[in-house]
Amino acid sequence: MTLDWARTGQGVARRTMARTISLIAGPTASGKSAFALELAARTGAHIVNADSMQVYDGLRVLTARPDADELARAPHHLYGHVPPSVAYSTGQWARDVTDLIARLPPDASLVFAGGTGLYFKALTEGLSPMPDVPDAVRAAFRARLAREGAPALHADLAARDAEGAAMLEPGDGQRVVRALEVLEASGAPLRHWQGRRGDPVLPPETIGARFVLLPERAALNARIESRFDAMIARGALDEVRALRALNLDPDLPAMKAIGVRELGAVLDGAMDEAEAIARAKAATRQYAKRQMTWFRNQFDATWQIVNAAGGTPPPTT
């Protein structure tokens, strides 16, 4: 079964016309949470997570999820609601947003805040409709990945879809498996589905202000440095220890959160803490740079650029 995005979008439209909906995007450590809280204080809005790592339970510190004081200042939704054992998709997030809007009062204002560009694309432009993949098919390819390794599955994909395989790195097990799953379940390659487009989760007329935080690079890097130091002080190492105790597949998205691999090496005795911290900070800086490039290239003139990290939101009218 394919998700009917047109019907979903129409349903959301009926429930959002009385709302004020604002969007806040930006790279990691740019001050999105503080910005969202200030905006929520002005409008009485609910804050909705739009970050693909902050959805995971057990990663409160390393993903910089809102703390108890911040949660008390405004209603927050879709934070930490997904077990780390789940490979949560953009499509599932979009469905969760639709369900959330259906549950909230029709006049409840919303602020979407996060750093995952595809989530904002889903909200404003729509997603490619994807076929359902039976659990048995998914499990079979996951088992093969664990048994044979990503390069072997990449070779299998190349034999069945050479063009699709050429677009993927042989070692990227997660994406190779996804391509094989879709091909097996639907008979069509992944790019066939990606070339189609559904309706946006939020119809354009329901969205008010759109902000993208793009701080100066030096200021952002300094914030990244101090924030990771604070994460260490708040127990990031213990958080990684607890996550690793679950013995999860290392290819799961939660296991790829910045800091998990680096601090895991400390726990294994393969790296000292100072080096792990330096590497995690460097990885965060590189990630922030990629995010900023993506936002600049993908967002149009309807997005208002805010330069100051954590600055005061401009008027929304």
XYZ file of C-alpha atoms in Angstrom:
317
model
C 0.000 0.000 0.000
C 1.234 3.516 -0.851
C 0.500 6.401 1.511
C -2.060 8.799 0.010
C -0.271 12.101 0.586
C -2.938 14.085 -1.272
C -5.651 12.885 1.103
C -3.360 13.374 4.106
C -2.542 16.943 3.074
C -6.204 17.841 2.608
C -6.999 16.511 6.071
C -4.254 18.577 7.621
C -5.460 21.658 5.753
C -8.901 21.402 7.331
C -7.344 21.271 10.790
C -4.724 24.014 10.348
C -6.617 26.922 8.848
C -7.279 28.403 12.306
C -3.682 27.962 13.469
C -0.524 30.015 13.444
C 2.275 27.791 12.152
C 5.917 28.905 12.193
C 9.014 27.064 10.990
C 12.507 27.406 12.485
C 15.348 25.594 10.714
C 19.081 25.826 11.215
C 22.297 23.893 11.767
C 23.110 22.127 14.983
C 23.988 24.429 17.906
C 22.550 27.506 16.178
C 20.090 28.243 18.989
C 16.889 26.851 17.487
C 15.462 25.680 20.815
C 15.918 29.079 22.466
C 14.468 30.780 19.400
C 11.453 28.458 19.426
C 10.840 29.058 23.128
C 10.867 32.826 22.645
C 8.436 32.514 19.759
C 6.223 30.135 21.745
C 6.169 32.588 24.651
C 4.781 35.254 22.313
C 2.149 33.067 20.673
C 1.368 30.328 23.203
C 2.453 27.796 20.593
C 3.267 24.113 20.904
C 6.836 23.259 19.827
C 7.199 20.306 17.440
C 10.529 18.581 16.885
C 11.906 18.659 13.343
C 15.255 16.992 14.048
C 15.803 13.379 13.015
C 18.097 12.579 15.960
C 16.052 14.230 18.696
C 13.240 11.755 18.035
C 15.233 8.977 19.742
C 14.806 7.930 23.342
C 18.033 7.506 25.276
C 19.912 10.294 23.505
C 18.700 13.327 25.423
C 22.183 14.701 26.122
C 24.038 13.930 22.886
C 21.242 15.198 20.650
C 20.693 18.332 22.774
C 17.023 17.664 23.360
C 15.204 20.290 25.468
C 15.880 19.914 29.178
C 13.295 19.808 31.969
C 13.210 23.591 32.394
C 12.677 24.130 28.676
C 9.978 21.466 28.510
C 8.137 23.254 31.316
C 8.012 26.536 29.383
C 5.942 25.250 26.446
C 4.302 22.020 25.279
C 6.794 19.931 23.273
C 5.970 17.103 20.860
C 7.807 14.320 18.979
C 10.916 14.433 21.153
C 12.380 11.133 22.355
C 9.309 9.155 21.331
C 11.121 6.568 19.161
C 13.128 3.619 20.554
C 16.756 3.657 19.353
C 16.175 0.171 17.929
C 13.922 1.665 15.220
C 15.099 3.076 11.882
C 12.685 6.010 11.876
C 11.971 7.549 8.476
C 10.957 10.968 7.224
C 7.694 9.419 6.061
C 6.945 8.131 9.553
C 7.697 11.553 11.007
C 5.293 13.134 8.523
C 2.590 10.669 9.550
C 3.276 11.415 13.213
C 2.905 15.141 12.507
C -0.430 14.501 10.811
C -1.613 12.442 13.786
C -0.412 15.117 16.211
C -2.308 17.874 14.422
C -5.447 15.737 14.497
C -5.151 15.398 18.282
C -4.465 19.038 19.121
C -7.166 21.705 19.482
C -7.906 23.336 16.112
C -6.657 26.724 17.308
C -3.373 25.458 18.807
C -0.457 27.320 17.245
C 2.640 25.348 16.269
C 6.354 26.052 15.989
C 8.369 23.408 14.122
C 12.036 23.612 15.127
C 14.937 21.450 14.008
C 17.846 20.853 11.708
C 16.618 18.098 9.380
C 16.081 19.623 5.980
C 14.014 16.719 4.642
C 11.519 17.182 7.463
C 10.928 20.759 6.342
C 10.713 19.596 2.735
C 7.995 17.157 3.813
C 6.110 19.971 5.535
C 6.344 22.493 2.708
C 6.758 20.505 -0.522
C 5.706 16.916 0.117
C 7.437 13.560 -0.013
C 7.923 10.970 -2.672
C 5.272 8.279 -2.053
C 7.041 5.066 -1.122
C 5.713 1.493 -1.294
C 5.225 -0.503 1.859
C 8.003 -3.026 2.441
C 6.829 -6.256 4.129
C 8.526 -6.981 7.431
C 9.785 -10.305 6.080
C 11.556 -8.599 3.176
C 13.111 -6.003 5.473
C 14.255 -8.663 7.951
C 15.775 -10.801 5.202
C 17.938 -7.990 3.867
C 18.961 -6.884 7.372
C 20.062 -10.442 8.089
C 22.032 -10.558 4.858
C 23.699 -7.257 5.715
C 24.826 -8.622 9.070
C 25.961 -11.904 7.530
C 27.510 -10.832 4.218
C 28.380 -7.157 4.671
C 27.434 -4.063 2.702
C 29.768 -4.581 -0.309
C 28.177 -7.959 -1.091
C 24.699 -6.457 -1.039
C 25.911 -3.553 -3.157
C 27.097 -6.094 -5.754
C 23.650 -7.716 -5.652
C 22.036 -4.318 -6.218
C 24.414 -3.589 -9.107
C 23.344 -6.818 -10.817
C 19.669 -5.833 -10.528
C 19.864 -2.036 -10.817
C 23.243 -0.842 -12.062
C 22.202 2.804 -12.264
C 20.907 2.825 -8.703
C 23.973 1.036 -7.360
C 26.267 3.580 -9.018
C 24.647 6.301 -6.907
C 25.522 4.583 -3.614
C 28.764 3.912 -1.791
C 29.415 0.144 -1.493
C 29.946 0.497 2.253
C 26.721 2.400 2.954
C 24.754 -0.578 4.228
C 21.692 1.395 5.320
C 21.072 2.937 1.889
C 21.988 -0.182 -0.052
C 19.519 -2.231 1.973
C 16.831 0.411 1.482
C 17.316 0.303 -2.286
C 17.109 -3.495 -2.309
C 14.029 -3.522 -0.074
C 12.118 -1.152 -2.337
C 13.180 -2.993 -5.485
C 12.174 -6.346 -4.018
C 8.846 -5.117 -2.637
C 7.679 -3.053 -5.605
C 9.571 -4.293 -8.635
C 10.668 -0.722 -9.343
C 13.960 0.959 -8.389
C 14.107 3.531 -5.631
C 14.647 6.427 -8.057
C 11.291 5.626 -9.694
C 9.565 6.438 -6.418
C 11.842 9.353 -5.581
C 10.906 10.992 -8.873
C 7.287 11.310 -7.761
C 6.014 13.942 -5.368
C 3.054 14.012 -3.002
C 1.302 16.964 -1.422
C 2.961 18.853 1.451
C 2.000 17.910 4.987
C 1.197 21.581 5.630
C -0.453 23.349 2.693
C 1.299 26.666 1.920
C -1.592 28.843 3.062
C -1.360 27.406 6.578
C 2.270 28.424 7.159
C 3.186 31.826 8.550
C 6.772 32.803 9.318
C 9.685 30.706 8.086
C 13.050 31.318 9.739
C 16.422 29.768 8.981
C 19.195 30.430 11.494
C 22.543 30.915 9.746
C 24.984 32.306 12.322
C 28.506 33.433 11.552
C 30.778 30.413 11.267
C 33.152 31.474 14.059
C 30.295 32.053 16.492
C 28.699 28.729 15.593
C 31.958 26.830 16.011
C 32.516 28.389 19.427
C 29.019 27.366 20.435
C 29.654 23.807 19.215
C 32.807 23.618 21.338
C 31.168 24.819 24.542
C 28.024 22.769 24.009
C 29.890 19.485 23.635
C 31.888 20.235 26.774
C 28.565 20.752 28.550
C 27.298 17.437 27.170
C 30.269 15.649 28.695
C 29.590 17.337 32.031
C 25.928 16.261 31.881
C 26.723 12.582 31.429
C 27.142 11.951 27.700
C 29.561 9.104 28.400
C 27.029 7.326 30.612
C 24.387 7.864 27.933
C 26.562 6.121 25.348
C 27.315 3.311 27.798
C 23.576 2.699 28.290
C 22.915 2.816 24.555
C 25.664 0.305 23.788
C 24.305 -2.037 26.458
C 21.264 -2.540 24.198
C 23.497 -4.323 21.634
C 21.855 -2.588 18.707
C 22.730 -2.847 15.025
C 25.528 -0.286 14.468
C 23.880 0.736 11.187
C 20.795 2.070 12.989
C 20.449 5.873 12.806
C 20.574 6.298 16.588
C 23.943 4.554 16.685
C 25.289 7.092 14.197
C 24.535 10.142 16.332
C 27.623 12.304 16.671
C 29.457 11.325 19.820
C 28.255 7.725 20.013
C 31.153 6.266 18.043
C 33.744 8.605 19.545
C 32.727 8.081 23.164
C 32.211 4.384 22.478
C 35.899 4.206 21.597
C 36.676 5.664 25.030
C 34.590 2.952 26.674
C 36.446 0.329 24.631
C 39.804 1.715 25.724
C 40.698 2.486 22.102
C 40.846 6.263 22.508
C 41.426 8.693 25.344
C 38.626 11.055 26.294
C 40.371 14.225 25.117
C 40.862 12.821 21.612
C 37.285 11.548 21.483
C 35.947 14.959 22.462
C 38.107 16.670 19.842
C 36.898 14.260 17.145
C 33.252 14.662 18.122
C 33.582 18.438 18.016
C 35.208 18.237 14.579
C 32.429 15.948 13.325
C 29.836 18.389 14.655
C 31.498 21.320 12.888
C 31.552 19.377 9.621
C 27.904 18.410 10.043
C 26.898 22.014 10.737
C 28.744 23.134 7.609
C 26.844 20.588 5.499
C 23.548 21.684 7.033
C 24.220 25.352 6.291
C 25.123 24.540 2.693
C 21.929 22.504 2.317
C 19.710 25.245 3.733
C 21.291 27.908 1.512
C 20.841 25.764 -1.590
C 17.394 24.327 -0.871
C 15.406 27.073 0.845
C 13.836 29.821 -1.242
C 13.142 33.496 -0.548
C 10.122 32.673 1.632
C 12.605 31.804 4.402
C 13.826 34.708 6.521
C 17.527 34.427 7.409
C 18.419 35.095 11.040
C 22.145 35.553 11.602
C 22.510 35.604 15.378
C 22.636 32.240 17.137
C 19.848 32.185 19.668
C 18.856 35.759 18.892
C 15.477 37.328 19.526
C 12.909 36.332 16.897
C 11.820 39.162 14.630
C 8.121 40.049 14.443
C 6.037 37.412 12.667
C 3.558 39.837 11.161
